[in-house]
Short mmCIF file of N, CA and C and ligand atoms in Angstrom, two decimals:
data_model
loop_
_atom_site.label_atom_id
_atom_site.label_comp_id
_atom_site.label_asym_id
_atom_site.label_seq_id
_atom_site.Cartn_x
_atom_site.Cartn_y
_atom_site.Cartn_z
N MET A 1 -1.77 -19.79 -18.05
CA MET A 1 -2.29 -20.54 -17.20
C MET A 1 -3.84 -20.45 -17.67
N ASP A 2 -4.73 -21.44 -17.56
CA ASP A 2 -6.31 -21.28 -17.77
C ASP A 2 -6.83 -21.27 -16.48
N PHE A 3 -7.16 -19.91 -15.86
CA PHE A 3 -7.62 -19.53 -14.73
C PHE A 3 -9.00 -20.38 -14.53
N LYS A 4 -9.87 -20.36 -15.41
CA LYS A 4 -11.32 -20.72 -15.40
C LYS A 4 -11.06 -22.59 -14.96
N GLU A 5 -9.83 -23.01 -15.13
CA GLU A 5 -9.55 -24.37 -14.57
C GLU A 5 -9.85 -24.36 -13.01
N TYR A 6 -9.44 -23.13 -12.40
CA TYR A 6 -9.65 -22.95 -11.05
C TYR A 6 -10.43 -22.37 -10.19
N ILE A 7 -11.47 -22.02 -10.93
CA ILE A 7 -12.53 -21.23 -10.61
C ILE A 7 -13.88 -22.30 -10.71
N ARG A 8 -14.47 -22.59 -9.60
CA ARG A 8 -15.59 -23.15 -9.17
C ARG A 8 -16.94 -22.49 -9.62
N VAL A 9 -17.74 -23.16 -10.52
CA VAL A 9 -18.94 -22.48 -10.56
C VAL A 9 -20.01 -23.09 -9.96
N ILE A 10 -20.75 -22.28 -8.90
CA ILE A 10 -21.75 -23.14 -8.06
C ILE A 10 -22.95 -22.74 -8.20
N PRO A 11 -24.04 -23.43 -8.80
CA PRO A 11 -25.45 -23.05 -9.22
C PRO A 11 -26.04 -22.68 -8.03
N ASP A 12 -27.12 -21.68 -8.31
CA ASP A 12 -28.16 -21.22 -7.40
C ASP A 12 -27.45 -20.82 -5.85
N PHE A 13 -26.49 -19.93 -6.22
CA PHE A 13 -25.81 -19.33 -4.95
C PHE A 13 -25.64 -17.96 -5.11
N PRO A 14 -25.80 -17.06 -4.46
CA PRO A 14 -26.49 -17.14 -3.04
C PRO A 14 -28.11 -17.08 -3.29
N GLN A 15 -28.51 -17.06 -4.70
CA GLN A 15 -30.16 -17.08 -4.65
C GLN A 15 -30.20 -17.98 -6.01
N PRO A 16 -31.47 -18.72 -6.15
CA PRO A 16 -31.99 -19.52 -7.17
C PRO A 16 -31.57 -18.74 -8.68
N GLY A 17 -30.92 -19.19 -9.47
CA GLY A 17 -30.59 -18.86 -10.84
C GLY A 17 -29.10 -18.06 -10.98
N ILE A 18 -28.95 -17.76 -9.96
CA ILE A 18 -27.18 -17.47 -9.87
C ILE A 18 -26.17 -18.28 -10.08
N ARG A 19 -25.44 -18.21 -11.16
CA ARG A 19 -24.27 -19.31 -11.07
C ARG A 19 -23.01 -18.55 -10.67
N PHE A 20 -22.50 -18.70 -9.25
CA PHE A 20 -21.79 -18.12 -8.36
C PHE A 20 -20.33 -18.29 -8.73
N LYS A 21 -19.58 -17.66 -9.27
CA LYS A 21 -17.96 -17.71 -9.43
C LYS A 21 -17.23 -17.92 -8.42
N ASP A 22 -16.97 -19.00 -7.53
CA ASP A 22 -16.15 -19.30 -6.28
C ASP A 22 -14.73 -19.31 -6.99
N ILE A 23 -14.16 -18.44 -6.16
CA ILE A 23 -12.65 -18.01 -6.34
C ILE A 23 -11.93 -18.78 -5.40
N THR A 24 -12.46 -19.29 -4.14
CA THR A 24 -11.64 -19.56 -3.12
C THR A 24 -10.80 -21.09 -3.80
N THR A 25 -11.17 -21.67 -4.76
CA THR A 25 -10.41 -22.82 -5.48
C THR A 25 -9.37 -22.33 -6.23
N LEU A 26 -9.32 -21.08 -6.60
CA LEU A 26 -8.21 -20.53 -7.19
C LEU A 26 -7.02 -20.18 -6.09
N LEU A 27 -7.77 -19.52 -5.02
CA LEU A 27 -7.02 -18.77 -3.97
C LEU A 27 -6.11 -20.08 -2.95
N LYS A 28 -6.48 -21.16 -3.01
CA LYS A 28 -6.00 -21.98 -2.37
C LYS A 28 -4.81 -22.78 -2.85
N ASP A 29 -4.76 -22.40 -4.12
CA ASP A 29 -3.61 -23.03 -5.10
C ASP A 29 -2.57 -22.03 -4.91
N GLY A 30 -1.49 -22.08 -4.36
CA GLY A 30 -0.31 -20.91 -4.48
C GLY A 30 -0.09 -20.54 -6.01
N LYS A 31 0.19 -21.55 -6.78
CA LYS A 31 1.02 -21.14 -7.95
C LYS A 31 -0.38 -20.53 -8.71
N ALA A 32 -1.59 -20.89 -8.62
CA ALA A 32 -2.66 -20.19 -9.58
C ALA A 32 -2.93 -18.97 -9.23
N TYR A 33 -2.95 -18.79 -7.54
CA TYR A 33 -3.19 -17.33 -6.83
C TYR A 33 -1.93 -16.30 -7.72
N GLN A 34 -0.74 -16.97 -7.40
CA GLN A 34 0.50 -16.06 -7.73
C GLN A 34 0.18 -15.72 -9.33
N ALA A 35 0.04 -16.84 -10.13
CA ALA A 35 0.02 -16.35 -11.40
C ALA A 35 -1.12 -15.27 -11.83
N ALA A 36 -2.19 -15.49 -10.96
CA ALA A 36 -3.42 -14.57 -11.44
C ALA A 36 -2.95 -13.12 -11.10
N ILE A 37 -2.30 -12.89 -9.87
CA ILE A 37 -1.63 -11.59 -9.49
C ILE A 37 -0.70 -11.24 -10.46
N ASP A 38 0.07 -11.91 -10.71
CA ASP A 38 1.30 -11.69 -11.81
C ASP A 38 0.68 -11.15 -13.08
N SER A 39 -0.34 -11.95 -13.48
CA SER A 39 -1.12 -11.59 -14.74
C SER A 39 -1.82 -10.44 -14.90
N LEU A 40 -2.42 -10.11 -13.58
CA LEU A 40 -3.05 -8.94 -13.54
C LEU A 40 -1.95 -7.77 -13.56
N LYS A 41 -1.12 -7.94 -12.72
CA LYS A 41 0.02 -6.52 -12.98
C LYS A 41 0.43 -6.63 -14.11
N GLU A 42 0.52 -7.27 -14.94
CA GLU A 42 0.90 -7.23 -16.37
C GLU A 42 -0.22 -6.60 -17.12
N LEU A 43 -1.16 -6.88 -16.77
CA LEU A 43 -2.51 -6.40 -17.61
C LEU A 43 -2.63 -4.70 -17.29
N VAL A 44 -2.05 -4.28 -16.33
CA VAL A 44 -2.22 -2.91 -15.91
C VAL A 44 -0.95 -2.05 -15.54
N ALA A 45 -0.02 -2.71 -16.26
CA ALA A 45 1.37 -2.13 -16.23
C ALA A 45 1.57 -0.77 -16.76
N ASP A 46 0.80 -0.74 -17.83
CA ASP A 46 0.83 0.89 -18.76
C ASP A 46 0.14 1.99 -18.03
N LEU A 47 -0.58 1.54 -16.61
CA LEU A 47 -1.41 2.74 -16.07
C LEU A 47 -0.93 3.84 -15.33
N LYS A 48 0.45 3.73 -14.68
CA LYS A 48 1.11 4.47 -13.99
C LYS A 48 0.04 4.90 -12.62
N ILE A 49 0.23 3.94 -11.84
CA ILE A 49 -0.56 3.66 -10.64
C ILE A 49 0.04 4.13 -9.33
N ASP A 50 -0.60 5.02 -8.47
CA ASP A 50 -0.10 5.56 -7.66
C ASP A 50 -0.70 4.57 -6.17
N VAL A 51 -1.88 4.28 -6.49
CA VAL A 51 -2.59 3.39 -5.18
C VAL A 51 -3.72 2.58 -5.65
N VAL A 52 -3.66 1.46 -5.23
CA VAL A 52 -4.70 0.61 -5.47
C VAL A 52 -5.95 0.58 -4.30
N ALA A 53 -7.22 0.57 -4.93
CA ALA A 53 -8.27 0.61 -4.01
C ALA A 53 -9.21 -0.58 -4.26
N GLY A 54 -9.69 -1.34 -3.52
CA GLY A 54 -10.55 -2.41 -3.42
C GLY A 54 -11.52 -2.34 -2.51
N PRO A 55 -12.74 -2.84 -2.90
CA PRO A 55 -14.15 -2.93 -2.07
C PRO A 55 -13.98 -4.51 -1.22
N GLU A 56 -14.15 -4.31 -0.07
CA GLU A 56 -14.40 -5.54 0.85
C GLU A 56 -15.32 -6.46 0.24
N ALA A 57 -15.20 -7.79 0.17
CA ALA A 57 -13.95 -8.56 0.84
C ALA A 57 -13.18 -8.78 -0.33
N ARG A 58 -13.64 -9.57 -1.33
CA ARG A 58 -12.86 -10.02 -2.34
C ARG A 58 -11.75 -9.25 -2.82
N GLY A 59 -12.34 -8.16 -2.94
CA GLY A 59 -11.49 -7.07 -3.36
C GLY A 59 -10.16 -6.79 -2.52
N PHE A 60 -10.08 -7.30 -1.51
CA PHE A 60 -9.01 -7.23 -0.64
C PHE A 60 -7.89 -8.11 -1.13
N VAL A 61 -8.61 -9.38 -1.48
CA VAL A 61 -7.93 -10.57 -1.81
C VAL A 61 -7.26 -10.42 -3.00
N ILE A 62 -7.73 -9.65 -4.10
CA ILE A 62 -7.11 -9.32 -5.44
C ILE A 62 -6.52 -7.86 -5.18
N GLY A 63 -6.90 -7.24 -4.50
CA GLY A 63 -6.03 -5.83 -4.73
C GLY A 63 -5.18 -5.50 -3.80
N ALA A 64 -4.77 -6.29 -2.33
CA ALA A 64 -3.74 -5.74 -1.79
C ALA A 64 -2.65 -6.87 -2.15
N PRO A 65 -2.69 -7.96 -2.69
CA PRO A 65 -1.61 -8.44 -3.36
C PRO A 65 -1.13 -7.94 -4.77
N LEU A 66 -2.20 -7.21 -5.26
CA LEU A 66 -1.88 -6.58 -6.68
C LEU A 66 -1.02 -5.23 -6.53
N ALA A 67 -1.54 -4.73 -5.47
CA ALA A 67 -0.74 -3.23 -5.04
C ALA A 67 0.76 -3.33 -4.56
N LEU A 68 1.07 -4.66 -3.59
CA LEU A 68 2.19 -5.30 -3.40
C LEU A 68 3.29 -5.41 -4.75
N ALA A 69 2.45 -6.06 -5.68
CA ALA A 69 3.14 -6.51 -6.73
C ALA A 69 3.67 -5.43 -7.60
N LEU A 70 2.92 -4.13 -7.34
CA LEU A 70 3.01 -3.32 -8.41
C LEU A 70 3.84 -2.03 -7.41
N GLY A 71 4.13 -2.30 -6.35
CA GLY A 71 5.11 -1.48 -5.33
C GLY A 71 4.00 -0.33 -4.81
N VAL A 72 3.08 -0.24 -4.87
CA VAL A 72 2.35 0.87 -4.16
C VAL A 72 1.34 0.43 -3.18
N GLY A 73 0.59 1.41 -2.23
CA GLY A 73 -0.11 1.12 -1.25
C GLY A 73 -1.36 0.69 -1.52
N PHE A 74 -2.06 0.25 -0.76
CA PHE A 74 -3.51 -0.27 -0.97
C PHE A 74 -4.57 0.43 -0.13
N VAL A 75 -5.76 0.94 -0.31
CA VAL A 75 -6.78 1.58 0.11
C VAL A 75 -8.04 0.83 0.25
N PRO A 76 -8.32 0.33 1.45
CA PRO A 76 -9.48 -0.65 1.79
C PRO A 76 -10.91 0.26 1.39
N ILE A 77 -11.94 -0.51 0.67
CA ILE A 77 -13.13 0.51 0.57
C ILE A 77 -14.21 -0.72 1.28
N ARG A 78 -14.79 -0.30 2.17
CA ARG A 78 -15.57 -1.11 3.28
C ARG A 78 -17.12 -0.88 3.16
N LYS A 79 -17.48 -1.98 3.82
CA LYS A 79 -19.13 -1.87 4.20
C LYS A 79 -19.20 -0.63 5.29
N SER A 80 -20.58 -0.06 5.27
CA SER A 80 -20.66 1.07 6.01
C SER A 80 -20.25 0.51 7.58
N GLY A 81 -19.77 1.39 8.50
CA GLY A 81 -19.58 1.06 9.90
C GLY A 81 -18.66 0.27 10.30
N LYS A 82 -17.92 0.21 9.37
CA LYS A 82 -16.61 -0.83 9.64
C LYS A 82 -15.19 -0.02 9.82
N LEU A 83 -15.17 1.25 9.12
CA LEU A 83 -13.83 2.00 9.36
C LEU A 83 -13.89 2.74 10.61
N PRO A 84 -12.59 3.10 10.97
CA PRO A 84 -12.66 3.88 12.31
C PRO A 84 -12.58 5.11 12.39
N GLY A 85 -12.09 5.83 11.35
CA GLY A 85 -11.78 7.02 11.13
C GLY A 85 -13.23 7.76 10.38
N GLU A 86 -12.71 9.13 10.07
CA GLU A 86 -14.12 9.78 9.49
C GLU A 86 -14.03 9.30 7.98
N THR A 87 -15.33 8.91 7.48
CA THR A 87 -15.62 8.47 6.07
C THR A 87 -16.39 9.33 5.57
N ILE A 88 -16.42 9.09 4.09
CA ILE A 88 -17.49 9.14 3.12
C ILE A 88 -18.33 8.08 2.80
N GLU A 89 -19.66 7.92 2.34
CA GLU A 89 -20.23 6.56 2.11
C GLU A 89 -20.81 6.70 1.03
N ALA A 90 -21.34 5.94 0.36
CA ALA A 90 -22.40 5.85 -1.00
C ALA A 90 -23.23 4.61 -1.14
N SER A 91 -24.39 4.74 -1.39
CA SER A 91 -25.18 3.52 -1.44
C SER A 91 -25.17 2.86 -2.94
N TYR A 92 -25.48 1.69 -3.04
CA TYR A 92 -25.57 1.10 -4.50
C TYR A 92 -26.38 -0.21 -4.60
N ASP A 93 -26.75 -0.82 -5.77
CA ASP A 93 -27.56 -2.04 -5.80
C ASP A 93 -26.52 -3.00 -6.46
N LEU A 94 -26.71 -4.09 -5.97
CA LEU A 94 -25.63 -5.20 -6.21
C LEU A 94 -26.75 -6.36 -7.22
N GLU A 95 -25.83 -7.25 -7.79
CA GLU A 95 -26.52 -8.20 -8.59
C GLU A 95 -27.89 -8.94 -7.79
N TYR A 96 -27.62 -8.98 -6.62
CA TYR A 96 -28.71 -9.19 -5.82
C TYR A 96 -28.38 -8.49 -4.27
N GLY A 97 -29.38 -7.88 -4.15
CA GLY A 97 -29.60 -6.90 -2.91
C GLY A 97 -28.95 -5.62 -2.73
N LYS A 98 -28.72 -4.91 -1.86
CA LYS A 98 -28.48 -3.30 -1.78
C LYS A 98 -27.22 -3.35 -0.55
N ASP A 99 -26.45 -2.47 -0.92
CA ASP A 99 -25.40 -2.34 0.24
C ASP A 99 -24.90 -0.65 -0.01
N LYS A 100 -23.92 -0.58 1.19
CA LYS A 100 -23.38 0.52 1.35
C LYS A 100 -22.08 0.74 1.30
N LEU A 101 -21.34 1.52 0.57
CA LEU A 101 -19.62 1.15 0.77
C LEU A 101 -19.15 2.58 1.25
N ALA A 102 -17.94 2.61 2.07
CA ALA A 102 -17.23 3.72 2.94
C ALA A 102 -15.77 3.69 2.68
N VAL A 103 -15.39 5.11 2.88
CA VAL A 103 -13.57 4.98 2.82
C VAL A 103 -13.34 6.17 3.45
N HIS A 104 -12.12 6.07 4.26
CA HIS A 104 -11.80 6.98 5.16
C HIS A 104 -11.38 8.33 4.18
N LYS A 105 -11.76 9.39 4.75
CA LYS A 105 -11.66 10.64 4.00
C LYS A 105 -10.29 11.02 3.55
N ASP A 106 -9.25 10.66 4.28
CA ASP A 106 -7.81 10.82 4.11
C ASP A 106 -7.34 9.57 3.12
N ALA A 107 -7.94 8.60 3.09
CA ALA A 107 -7.19 7.49 2.30
C ALA A 107 -6.88 7.91 0.97
N ILE A 108 -7.22 8.82 0.19
CA ILE A 108 -6.79 9.01 -1.21
C ILE A 108 -6.49 10.92 -1.20
N ALA A 109 -5.09 10.95 -1.83
CA ALA A 109 -4.90 12.62 -1.61
C ALA A 109 -5.27 12.91 -3.29
N PRO A 110 -5.89 14.14 -3.16
CA PRO A 110 -6.28 14.56 -4.57
C PRO A 110 -5.29 14.58 -5.48
N GLY A 111 -5.43 14.29 -6.48
CA GLY A 111 -4.63 14.04 -7.90
C GLY A 111 -4.01 12.65 -7.97
N GLN A 112 -4.11 11.77 -6.82
CA GLN A 112 -3.34 10.32 -6.90
C GLN A 112 -4.49 9.56 -7.99
N ARG A 113 -3.26 8.72 -8.38
CA ARG A 113 -3.90 7.71 -9.80
C ARG A 113 -4.33 6.52 -9.24
N VAL A 114 -5.35 6.28 -9.26
CA VAL A 114 -5.98 5.10 -8.41
C VAL A 114 -6.36 4.03 -9.47
N LEU A 115 -5.98 2.62 -9.09
CA LEU A 115 -6.44 1.39 -9.94
C LEU A 115 -7.38 1.09 -8.79
N ILE A 116 -8.82 0.65 -9.61
CA ILE A 116 -9.71 0.15 -8.57
C ILE A 116 -9.57 -1.47 -9.03
N ALA A 117 -9.50 -2.39 -8.00
CA ALA A 117 -9.37 -3.85 -8.21
C ALA A 117 -10.78 -4.80 -7.52
N ASP A 118 -10.88 -5.67 -8.09
CA ASP A 118 -12.03 -6.57 -7.22
C ASP A 118 -11.81 -7.95 -7.98
N ASP A 119 -12.61 -8.96 -7.33
CA ASP A 119 -12.19 -10.07 -8.04
C ASP A 119 -13.40 -10.46 -9.23
N LEU A 120 -14.33 -9.60 -9.03
CA LEU A 120 -15.45 -10.04 -10.33
C LEU A 120 -16.17 -8.84 -10.75
N LEU A 121 -16.43 -8.49 -11.89
CA LEU A 121 -17.38 -7.50 -12.54
C LEU A 121 -18.37 -8.02 -12.66
N ALA A 122 -19.69 -7.87 -12.29
CA ALA A 122 -20.96 -8.31 -12.55
C ALA A 122 -21.74 -7.21 -13.10
N THR A 123 -22.57 -6.57 -12.45
CA THR A 123 -23.48 -5.40 -12.97
C THR A 123 -22.76 -3.97 -13.06
N GLY A 124 -21.46 -4.01 -12.48
CA GLY A 124 -20.88 -2.94 -12.14
C GLY A 124 -21.24 -1.99 -11.24
N GLY A 125 -22.04 -2.19 -10.38
CA GLY A 125 -22.57 -1.24 -9.46
C GLY A 125 -21.63 -1.06 -8.22
N THR A 126 -20.97 -2.14 -7.85
CA THR A 126 -19.74 -1.95 -6.94
C THR A 126 -18.85 -1.20 -7.15
N ILE A 127 -18.37 -1.11 -8.40
CA ILE A 127 -17.03 -0.42 -8.83
C ILE A 127 -17.47 0.92 -9.39
N ALA A 128 -18.50 1.15 -9.78
CA ALA A 128 -19.23 2.47 -10.30
C ALA A 128 -19.28 3.37 -8.83
N THR A 129 -19.71 2.62 -7.48
CA THR A 129 -19.79 3.37 -6.19
C THR A 129 -18.39 3.40 -5.69
N ALA A 130 -17.36 2.49 -6.00
CA ALA A 130 -16.47 2.62 -5.34
C ALA A 130 -15.36 3.81 -5.97
N SER A 131 -15.68 3.68 -7.28
CA SER A 131 -15.26 5.00 -8.26
C SER A 131 -15.57 6.33 -7.76
N GLN A 132 -16.97 6.29 -7.45
CA GLN A 132 -17.68 7.71 -7.11
C GLN A 132 -16.94 8.10 -5.80
N LEU A 133 -16.63 7.32 -4.73
CA LEU A 133 -16.17 7.66 -3.67
C LEU A 133 -14.60 8.10 -3.77
N VAL A 134 -13.93 7.45 -4.57
CA VAL A 134 -12.58 7.71 -4.89
C VAL A 134 -12.60 9.02 -5.68
N ARG A 135 -13.11 9.29 -6.48
CA ARG A 135 -13.30 10.53 -6.93
C ARG A 135 -13.96 11.76 -6.18
N GLN A 136 -14.62 11.33 -5.13
CA GLN A 136 -15.04 12.54 -4.34
C GLN A 136 -13.86 12.93 -3.42
N LEU A 137 -12.99 12.04 -3.06
CA LEU A 137 -11.76 12.48 -2.76
C LEU A 137 -10.84 13.14 -3.42
N GLY A 138 -11.19 13.36 -4.85
CA GLY A 138 -10.01 14.03 -5.58
C GLY A 138 -9.38 12.99 -6.16
N GLY A 139 -9.33 11.54 -5.85
CA GLY A 139 -8.72 10.80 -6.70
C GLY A 139 -8.92 10.59 -8.32
N GLU A 140 -7.88 10.24 -9.19
CA GLU A 140 -8.13 9.99 -10.65
C GLU A 140 -8.05 8.52 -10.69
N ILE A 141 -9.21 7.99 -11.33
CA ILE A 141 -9.42 6.47 -11.49
C ILE A 141 -8.82 6.41 -12.87
N VAL A 142 -7.40 5.50 -12.77
CA VAL A 142 -6.90 5.27 -14.25
C VAL A 142 -7.30 3.91 -14.46
N GLY A 143 -7.88 3.24 -13.85
CA GLY A 143 -8.41 2.02 -14.53
C GLY A 143 -9.15 0.97 -13.41
N ALA A 144 -9.76 -0.09 -13.91
CA ALA A 144 -10.34 -1.09 -12.74
C ALA A 144 -9.84 -2.52 -13.40
N ALA A 145 -9.28 -3.30 -12.45
CA ALA A 145 -9.09 -4.65 -12.93
C ALA A 145 -9.73 -5.51 -12.20
N PHE A 146 -10.02 -6.51 -12.91
CA PHE A 146 -10.59 -7.74 -12.28
C PHE A 146 -10.22 -8.87 -12.58
N LEU A 147 -10.39 -10.06 -11.82
CA LEU A 147 -10.02 -11.43 -12.12
C LEU A 147 -11.03 -11.85 -13.10
N ILE A 148 -12.31 -11.70 -12.97
CA ILE A 148 -13.22 -12.22 -13.57
C ILE A 148 -14.29 -11.27 -14.10
N GLU A 149 -14.71 -11.37 -15.50
CA GLU A 149 -16.05 -10.53 -15.79
C GLU A 149 -16.68 -11.24 -16.32
N LEU A 150 -18.07 -10.92 -15.94
CA LEU A 150 -19.41 -11.52 -16.34
C LEU A 150 -19.82 -10.58 -17.58
N GLY A 151 -19.55 -10.97 -18.92
CA GLY A 151 -19.62 -10.41 -19.98
C GLY A 151 -21.46 -10.18 -20.35
N TYR A 152 -22.18 -11.17 -19.60
CA TYR A 152 -23.66 -11.17 -20.06
C TYR A 152 -24.16 -10.24 -19.02
N LEU A 153 -23.43 -9.76 -17.98
CA LEU A 153 -24.48 -8.71 -17.30
C LEU A 153 -23.91 -7.42 -17.77
N ASP A 154 -23.02 -7.23 -18.41
CA ASP A 154 -22.69 -5.61 -19.30
C ASP A 154 -22.10 -4.95 -18.11
N GLY A 155 -21.65 -5.16 -17.12
CA GLY A 155 -21.22 -4.08 -16.23
C GLY A 155 -20.22 -2.91 -16.68
N ARG A 156 -19.78 -3.23 -17.80
CA ARG A 156 -18.99 -2.32 -18.77
C ARG A 156 -19.86 -1.17 -18.97
N ALA A 157 -21.14 -1.30 -19.35
CA ALA A 157 -21.68 -0.07 -19.40
C ALA A 157 -21.82 1.18 -18.56
N LYS A 158 -21.83 0.63 -17.25
CA LYS A 158 -21.75 1.52 -16.19
C LYS A 158 -20.50 2.04 -16.01
N LEU A 159 -19.47 1.58 -16.44
CA LEU A 159 -18.24 1.88 -16.53
C LEU A 159 -17.42 2.64 -17.68
N THR A 160 -18.35 3.29 -18.61
CA THR A 160 -17.90 3.69 -19.63
C THR A 160 -16.57 4.51 -19.69
N ASP A 161 -16.35 5.46 -18.32
CA ASP A 161 -15.34 6.16 -18.40
C ASP A 161 -14.35 5.68 -17.76
N ILE A 162 -14.22 4.42 -17.55
CA ILE A 162 -13.24 3.77 -16.82
C ILE A 162 -12.65 2.93 -17.67
N GLU A 163 -11.31 2.87 -17.53
CA GLU A 163 -10.67 1.77 -18.57
C GLU A 163 -10.49 0.47 -17.65
N THR A 164 -11.28 -0.35 -18.54
CA THR A 164 -11.60 -1.75 -17.58
C THR A 164 -11.21 -2.84 -18.31
N ARG A 165 -10.35 -3.69 -17.37
CA ARG A 165 -9.67 -4.82 -17.63
C ARG A 165 -9.75 -5.83 -16.93
N SER A 166 -10.11 -7.48 -17.45
CA SER A 166 -10.20 -8.41 -16.71
C SER A 166 -9.53 -9.91 -17.20
N LEU A 167 -9.11 -10.53 -16.52
CA LEU A 167 -8.23 -11.90 -16.77
C LEU A 167 -9.12 -12.87 -17.43
N VAL A 168 -10.30 -12.88 -16.99
CA VAL A 168 -11.30 -14.02 -17.45
C VAL A 168 -12.66 -13.75 -17.72
N GLN A 169 -13.38 -14.39 -18.74
CA GLN A 169 -14.34 -13.77 -19.15
C GLN A 169 -15.33 -14.96 -19.16
N TYR A 170 -16.63 -14.72 -18.55
CA TYR A 170 -17.74 -15.63 -18.81
C TYR A 170 -19.07 -14.93 -19.55
P1 LIG B 1 -21.43 -5.78 -9.27
O1 LIG B 1 -21.53 -4.74 -8.46
O2 LIG B 1 -20.80 -5.60 -10.37
O3 LIG B 1 -22.70 -6.31 -9.53
O4 LIG B 1 -20.92 -7.38 -8.29
C1 LIG B 1 -19.78 -7.51 -8.46
C2 LIG B 1 -19.42 -7.62 -6.53
O5 LIG B 1 -20.28 -8.63 -6.16
C3 LIG B 1 -18.05 -8.09 -6.47
O6 LIG B 1 -17.44 -7.13 -5.15
C4 LIG B 1 -18.10 -9.49 -6.16
O7 LIG B 1 -17.11 -9.85 -5.17
C5 LIG B 1 -19.34 -9.83 -5.91
N1 LIG B 1 -19.87 -10.73 -6.66
C6 LIG B 1 -21.18 -11.00 -7.44
N2 LIG B 1 -21.20 -11.97 -7.90
C7 LIG B 1 -20.15 -13.24 -7.85
C8 LIG B 1 -19.68 -14.21 -8.28
O8 LIG B 1 -20.66 -14.56 -9.07
N3 LIG B 1 -18.69 -14.68 -7.75
C9 LIG B 1 -17.90 -13.96 -6.92
N4 LIG B 1 -16.59 -14.29 -6.65
N5 LIG B 1 -18.34 -12.66 -6.46
C10 LIG B 1 -19.28 -12.24 -6.98
#
């Protein structure tokens, strides 16, 4: 399936000059959404994953169904202040703006093999930070999987120590 046909590009959102890749047009199509999750599952089939972790909010939309497809659990990585239990946090720069991510201290057991999943790799800041949190808990990052990779922002340069895979590249 050509997933690009289902992804809508919106110019100047959320800021002038940014060409936002809108995945809601893919998500609302059951066949395309299912096919994307199936393809991501195949893309990571060799990685021996114990658990999938994904950052709020679109990382949930990709990471949770991918976890179920793989038959493993899902760990939400949230914006600061949203998780009810004890957390660890880390700050990072976005393609536009700044943010802080948090994860429950007991979300990942030491030695667990963790796949990080998100909708899109831009500068890599989000996933570098999410990975830092997972490693702080003793998790081993076995890979990062994305629906979309913006090659022109070279997020991979921030993830040189992570096996990075994507379905669709721009
Ligand atoms: P990074 O940290 O790699 O610069 O940015 C990636 C994060 O920002 C992802 O969590 C993603 O959801 C969001 N993001 C940045 N640009 C876009 C975009 O064009 N489309 C979508 N859907 N998400 C984006």
